Short mmCIF file of C-alpha atoms in Angstrom, two decimals:
data_model
loop_
_atom_site.label_atom_id
_atom_site.label_comp_id
_atom_site.label_asym_id
_atom_site.label_seq_id
_atom_site.Cartn_x
_atom_site.Cartn_y
_atom_site.Cartn_z
CA UNK A 29 31.94 -1.70 13.83
CA UNK A 30 28.34 -0.26 13.46
CA UNK A 31 25.70 -0.20 10.83
CA UNK A 32 24.36 3.33 10.05
CA UNK A 33 20.68 3.40 9.37
CA UNK A 34 17.76 5.83 9.11
CA UNK A 35 14.41 4.54 10.24
CA UNK A 36 11.16 5.60 8.57
CA UNK A 37 8.22 4.68 10.74
CA UNK A 38 4.42 4.85 11.25
CA UNK A 39 4.85 4.08 14.96
CA UNK A 40 2.40 1.63 16.22
CA UNK A 41 3.18 -1.39 18.44
CA UNK A 42 5.54 -3.33 16.14
CA UNK A 43 7.31 -0.20 15.05
CA UNK A 44 8.05 0.43 18.72
CA UNK A 45 9.57 -3.06 18.95
CA UNK A 46 11.87 -2.17 16.04
CA UNK A 47 12.79 1.26 17.38
CA UNK A 48 13.67 -0.18 20.88
CA UNK A 49 15.91 -2.83 19.37
CA UNK A 50 17.65 -0.61 16.87
CA UNK A 51 18.39 2.17 19.35
CA UNK A 52 19.58 -0.14 22.13
CA UNK A 53 21.86 -2.22 19.97
CA UNK A 54 25.45 -1.06 20.02
CA UNK A 55 26.05 -2.49 16.58
CA UNK A 56 23.47 -0.03 15.04
CA UNK A 57 23.88 3.74 14.69
CA UNK A 58 20.39 5.17 14.25
CA UNK A 59 21.14 8.55 12.59
CA UNK A 60 17.58 9.70 12.55
CA UNK A 61 13.92 8.64 12.41
CA UNK A 62 11.34 10.03 10.10
CA UNK A 63 7.58 9.70 10.51
CA UNK A 64 4.74 8.95 8.02
CA UNK A 65 1.03 8.52 8.23
CA UNK A 66 0.04 4.80 8.37
CA UNK A 67 -0.84 2.80 11.44
CA UNK A 68 -2.19 5.97 12.88
CA UNK A 69 -2.24 9.73 12.17
CA UNK A 70 1.04 11.54 11.50
CA UNK A 71 0.59 13.53 14.67
CA UNK A 72 0.16 10.33 16.72
CA UNK A 73 3.16 8.78 14.93
CA UNK A 74 5.44 11.61 15.79
CA UNK A 75 4.29 11.73 19.44
CA UNK A 76 4.61 7.87 19.76
CA UNK A 77 8.11 7.93 18.19
CA UNK A 78 9.39 10.54 20.61
CA UNK A 79 7.94 8.51 23.57
CA UNK A 80 9.46 5.28 22.43
CA UNK A 81 12.91 6.93 22.12
CA UNK A 82 12.52 8.23 25.67
CA UNK A 83 11.71 4.70 26.87
CA UNK A 84 14.81 3.46 24.98
CA UNK A 85 17.11 6.07 26.56
CA UNK A 86 17.82 7.44 23.05
CA UNK A 87 16.46 10.93 23.36
CA UNK A 88 19.26 12.56 21.17
CA UNK A 89 18.16 10.90 17.88
CA UNK A 90 16.45 13.50 15.63
CA UNK A 91 12.93 12.88 14.55
CA UNK A 92 11.16 14.60 11.73
CA UNK A 93 7.61 14.66 10.45
CA UNK A 94 6.93 13.66 6.88
CA UNK A 95 3.89 12.92 4.68
CA UNK A 96 0.45 13.01 6.32
CA UNK A 97 -1.23 11.19 3.42
CA UNK A 98 -0.43 9.00 0.49
CA UNK A 99 0.87 10.50 -2.76
CA UNK A 100 -2.54 10.35 -4.35
CA UNK A 101 -4.08 11.98 -1.26
CA UNK A 102 -6.47 9.31 -0.25
CA UNK A 103 -5.70 8.90 3.43
CA UNK A 104 -9.21 9.84 4.56
CA UNK A 105 -10.63 6.97 2.51
CA UNK A 106 -8.07 4.49 3.71
CA UNK A 107 -8.32 4.67 7.46
CA UNK A 108 -5.61 3.36 9.72
CA UNK A 109 -4.76 0.29 11.80
CA UNK A 110 -6.18 1.47 15.18
CA UNK A 111 -7.98 -1.83 15.52
CA UNK A 112 -4.57 -3.48 15.79
CA UNK A 113 -2.51 -0.80 17.57
CA UNK A 114 -5.07 1.03 19.66
CA UNK A 115 -6.68 4.48 19.11
CA UNK A 116 -3.49 6.28 19.76
CA UNK A 117 -1.36 3.74 17.73
CA UNK A 118 0.56 2.80 20.86
CA UNK A 119 -1.66 0.49 22.75
CA UNK A 120 -3.25 3.29 24.69
CA UNK A 121 0.12 4.08 26.27
CA UNK A 122 0.85 7.30 24.36
CA UNK A 123 1.26 10.38 26.40
CA UNK A 124 2.38 14.03 25.93
CA UNK A 125 5.14 13.67 28.50
CA UNK A 126 8.16 13.72 26.23
CA UNK A 127 10.50 16.69 26.61
CA UNK A 128 11.64 16.14 23.08
CA UNK A 129 10.58 18.35 20.07
CA UNK A 130 10.59 17.47 16.41
CA UNK A 131 13.27 18.46 14.05
CA UNK A 132 12.25 21.49 12.06
CA UNK A 133 13.15 19.91 8.72
CA UNK A 134 10.80 17.88 6.70
CA UNK A 135 11.45 14.13 6.80
CA UNK A 136 12.97 13.99 3.32
CA UNK A 137 15.27 17.00 4.19
CA UNK A 138 16.47 15.23 7.23
CA UNK A 139 17.09 12.01 5.28
CA UNK A 140 19.06 14.00 2.74
CA UNK A 141 21.17 15.86 5.36
CA UNK A 142 21.93 12.70 7.32
CA UNK A 143 23.14 10.74 4.19
CA UNK A 144 25.19 13.70 2.92
CA UNK A 145 26.76 14.19 6.35
CA UNK A 146 27.57 10.66 7.07
CA UNK A 147 31.14 9.42 6.68
CA UNK A 148 29.82 5.78 6.59
CA UNK A 149 27.41 4.11 4.19
CA UNK A 150 23.75 4.56 5.18
CA UNK A 151 20.97 2.10 4.87
CA UNK A 152 17.36 3.34 4.79
CA UNK A 153 14.98 1.09 6.74
CA UNK A 154 11.30 2.01 6.09
CA UNK A 155 8.87 0.01 8.17
CA UNK A 156 5.70 1.93 7.27
CA UNK A 157 4.05 3.12 3.98
CA UNK A 158 6.67 4.24 1.52
CA UNK A 159 5.40 7.81 0.92
CA UNK A 160 8.41 9.58 2.44
CA UNK A 161 10.85 7.30 0.67
CA UNK A 162 9.23 7.88 -2.67
CA UNK A 163 9.28 11.68 -2.06
CA UNK A 164 12.97 11.56 -0.99
CA UNK A 165 14.06 9.51 -4.07
CA UNK A 166 12.11 11.83 -6.41
CA UNK A 167 13.22 15.06 -4.82
CA UNK A 168 16.84 14.23 -4.13
CA UNK A 169 17.87 11.51 -6.62
CA UNK A 170 21.67 12.19 -6.41
CA UNK A 171 21.62 11.80 -2.68
CA UNK A 172 19.45 8.68 -2.99
CA UNK A 173 22.10 7.06 -5.18
CA UNK A 174 24.51 7.40 -2.25
CA UNK A 175 22.49 4.97 -0.15
CA UNK A 176 24.03 1.57 0.53
CA UNK A 177 20.58 0.00 0.27
CA UNK A 178 16.99 0.07 1.33
CA UNK A 179 15.63 -2.67 3.62
CA UNK A 180 11.89 -2.36 3.95
CA UNK A 181 9.10 -3.98 5.71
CA UNK A 182 6.28 -4.34 3.22
CA UNK A 183 4.90 -6.39 0.39
CA UNK A 184 4.51 -10.17 -0.03
CA UNK A 185 5.35 -12.87 -2.46
CA UNK A 186 2.42 -15.04 -1.21
CA UNK A 187 -0.68 -12.93 -0.55
CA UNK A 188 -1.89 -9.96 1.54
CA UNK A 189 -3.27 -9.05 4.93
CA UNK A 190 -5.07 -5.84 4.01
CA UNK A 191 -6.67 -7.42 0.97
CA UNK A 192 -6.28 -10.97 -0.40
CA UNK A 193 -3.47 -9.54 -2.61
CA UNK A 194 -1.94 -6.65 -0.75
CA UNK A 195 0.10 -6.10 2.40
CA UNK A 196 -0.90 -2.96 4.46
CA UNK A 197 2.23 -0.79 3.98
CA UNK A 198 2.25 -1.15 0.22
CA UNK A 199 -1.54 -1.12 -0.04
CA UNK A 200 -1.63 2.27 1.87
CA UNK A 201 0.34 4.05 -0.89
CA UNK A 202 0.93 1.82 -3.98
CA UNK A 203 2.22 4.68 -6.09
CA UNK A 204 4.89 5.40 -3.50
CA UNK A 205 5.83 1.70 -3.41
CA UNK A 206 6.09 1.61 -7.17
CA UNK A 207 8.55 4.53 -7.14
CA UNK A 208 10.71 2.76 -4.48
CA UNK A 209 10.75 -0.71 -5.99
CA UNK A 210 11.32 0.75 -9.52
CA UNK A 211 14.11 3.11 -8.39
CA UNK A 212 16.98 0.89 -9.39
CA UNK A 213 18.38 1.20 -5.81
CA UNK A 214 19.33 -2.02 -4.01
CA UNK A 215 16.10 -2.99 -2.23
CA UNK A 216 15.49 -5.83 0.20
CA UNK A 217 11.88 -6.75 1.00
CA UNK A 218 11.05 -8.18 4.41
CA UNK A 219 7.31 -8.94 3.83
CA UNK A 220 4.44 -11.00 4.96
CA UNK A 221 6.13 -14.25 3.99
CA UNK A 222 8.11 -13.93 7.23
CA UNK A 223 6.43 -11.00 9.14
CA UNK A 224 4.33 -13.27 11.46
CA UNK A 225 7.06 -15.81 12.21
CA UNK A 226 8.78 -14.02 15.07
CA UNK A 227 6.36 -14.95 17.96
CA UNK A 228 6.32 -13.93 21.60
CA UNK A 229 3.99 -14.89 24.42
CA UNK A 230 3.35 -14.46 28.14
CA UNK A 231 6.66 -16.21 29.01
CA UNK A 232 8.49 -13.39 27.24
CA UNK A 233 6.39 -10.78 29.19
CA UNK A 234 7.48 -12.46 32.43
CA UNK A 235 11.13 -12.35 31.44
CA UNK A 236 10.83 -8.69 30.46
CA UNK A 237 9.18 -7.86 33.75
CA UNK A 238 11.95 -9.57 35.64
CA UNK A 239 14.50 -7.48 33.82
CA UNK A 240 12.97 -4.43 35.40
CA UNK A 241 14.29 -1.78 33.01
CA UNK A 242 12.20 0.98 31.59
CA UNK A 243 12.46 -0.34 28.07
CA UNK A 244 11.68 -3.88 29.15
CA UNK A 245 8.61 -2.88 31.12
CA UNK A 246 7.38 -0.75 28.25
CA UNK A 247 7.86 -3.60 25.74
CA UNK A 248 5.95 -6.00 28.12
CA UNK A 249 3.08 -3.50 28.23
CA UNK A 250 2.84 -3.44 24.48
CA UNK A 251 2.97 -7.26 24.21
CA UNK A 252 0.28 -7.72 26.81
CA UNK A 253 -1.93 -5.23 24.92
CA UNK A 254 -1.76 -7.32 21.83
CA UNK A 255 -2.15 -10.61 23.65
CA UNK A 256 -5.49 -9.42 24.98
CA UNK A 257 -6.93 -9.58 21.47
CA UNK A 258 -4.78 -12.22 19.87
CA UNK A 259 -4.71 -14.87 22.60
CA UNK A 260 -1.63 -16.92 23.42
CA UNK A 261 1.00 -15.35 21.19
CA UNK A 262 1.66 -12.33 18.95
CA UNK A 263 4.42 -11.41 16.47
CA UNK A 264 7.29 -8.85 16.68
CA UNK A 265 6.58 -7.85 13.11
CA UNK A 266 8.55 -4.82 11.80
CA UNK A 267 11.60 -5.59 14.07
CA UNK A 268 12.50 -8.50 11.76
CA UNK A 269 13.47 -6.04 9.03
CA UNK A 270 16.09 -4.51 11.27
CA UNK A 271 17.34 -7.86 12.50
CA UNK A 272 17.72 -9.18 8.97
CA UNK A 273 19.97 -6.22 8.05
CA UNK A 274 22.24 -6.95 11.02
CA UNK A 275 22.08 -10.71 10.85
CA UNK A 276 21.85 -11.89 7.24
CA UNK A 277 22.92 -15.41 8.32
CA UNK A 278 19.46 -15.73 9.92
CA UNK A 279 17.50 -15.26 6.79
CA UNK A 280 16.91 -16.99 3.44
CA UNK A 281 16.17 -14.92 0.38
CA UNK A 282 15.68 -15.03 -3.36
CA UNK A 283 16.27 -12.34 -5.93
CA UNK A 284 13.01 -11.60 -7.92
CA UNK A 285 11.75 -8.87 -10.19
CA UNK A 286 9.02 -7.07 -8.25
CA UNK A 287 6.10 -4.97 -9.68
CA UNK A 288 3.65 -3.06 -7.60
CA UNK A 289 -0.01 -3.10 -8.88
CA UNK A 290 -1.12 0.59 -8.94
CA UNK A 291 -4.50 -0.20 -10.60
CA UNK A 292 -7.84 0.52 -8.99
CA UNK A 293 -8.82 -3.19 -9.21
CA UNK A 294 -8.76 -5.91 -6.56
CA UNK A 295 -4.98 -6.42 -6.89
CA UNK A 296 -4.20 -2.80 -5.98
CA UNK A 297 -1.13 -2.74 -3.73
CA UNK A 298 0.04 -6.26 -4.57
CA UNK A 299 3.79 -6.92 -4.99
CA UNK A 300 4.02 -9.19 -7.96
CA UNK A 301 7.24 -11.21 -7.44
CA UNK A 302 8.56 -12.87 -10.56
CA UNK A 303 10.99 -15.67 -9.64
CA UNK A 304 10.83 -17.50 -12.97
CA UNK A 305 14.41 -18.34 -13.97
CA UNK A 306 13.56 -18.82 -17.65
CA UNK A 307 11.30 -15.81 -18.32
CA UNK A 308 13.85 -13.56 -20.05
CA UNK A 309 15.07 -16.27 -22.38
CA UNK A 310 11.59 -17.29 -23.36
CA UNK A 311 9.97 -13.87 -23.79
CA UNK A 312 12.81 -11.35 -23.86
CA UNK A 313 11.12 -9.20 -21.27
CA UNK A 314 10.64 -9.29 -17.51
CA UNK A 315 8.77 -6.34 -15.90
CA UNK A 316 9.96 -4.70 -12.64
CA UNK A 317 13.37 -4.35 -11.08
CA UNK A 318 15.39 -6.91 -9.16
CA UNK A 319 14.73 -7.11 -5.37
CA UNK A 320 16.02 -9.34 -2.68
CA UNK A 321 12.89 -11.00 -1.20
CA UNK A 322 13.32 -12.61 2.21
CA UNK A 323 11.37 -15.84 2.36
CA UNK A 324 12.70 -17.69 5.48
CA UNK A 325 13.94 -16.62 8.97
CA UNK A 326 15.42 -18.32 11.94
CA UNK A 327 12.65 -17.19 14.13
CA UNK A 328 13.85 -18.47 17.45
CA UNK A 329 17.31 -16.85 17.06
CA UNK A 330 15.76 -13.56 16.03
CA UNK A 331 13.38 -13.39 18.98
CA UNK A 332 16.26 -14.29 21.28
CA UNK A 333 18.29 -11.39 19.84
CA UNK A 334 15.41 -8.98 20.47
CA UNK A 335 14.99 -10.08 24.03
CA UNK A 336 18.69 -9.65 24.76
CA UNK A 337 18.71 -6.03 23.62
CA UNK A 338 15.40 -4.98 25.14
CA UNK A 339 16.21 -6.34 28.65
#
């Protein structure tokens, strides 16, 4: 039995880890992958995604381009995460060698068609800014209601990394995040509370090299790139959102009402997570929609699962 998913990515290094795992895992059916501006430009994201799929031996999965800027059109002011992922978004390993071409449909059209054409329930797994997902929900609301759920990497219940308040993916397009979190669809948030917990180091690189497969060598190259700047260890990041979907027994979560700050102040992009049990009784009002927020992970078990699939 497999879980059917659609990935929405801004392929940098940790997106690549998630794509490799999802496409090589026989328990996951990746119906398609859509691309969004974020870690790097949309052009780079598309090229990187095709390359990662080649490395994973999953060249038949359709890939479509989506939004090349946030809903409010401020991408030029925001910049990207090239200081983390390299100028090409893929640790300097990106090339133009893929024989693949992009699907002719826009990302949100591909998402619609895959959901409508699937005989099984579909989970949407966005691991980049939420621009494509907001556009899909707004443009095709009837199809969006057919989703089983959305499991996203983004947000935080405890503080940010792009600012003191905001996590990068939500900060990059707060208006889109507001639409997604406020949609009423079942949403699970895998955010900064656990993002950095899944750590790998040089011992994992050695094990990947010993495996000798194309995917393992590629993953080892990506890890070594990040270790050059981070030191002794780095995190698998976005992959955890995919693993949490497949292995709910490895995570601990709490249901909270989540509101996204779309103001122009210092809190812009913050996911305000309200876990107060008595708020409705005291005040009769609780802003935001309910969201499952992942707060704990079995990091060792999740890293082991990733290694098993990549090798």
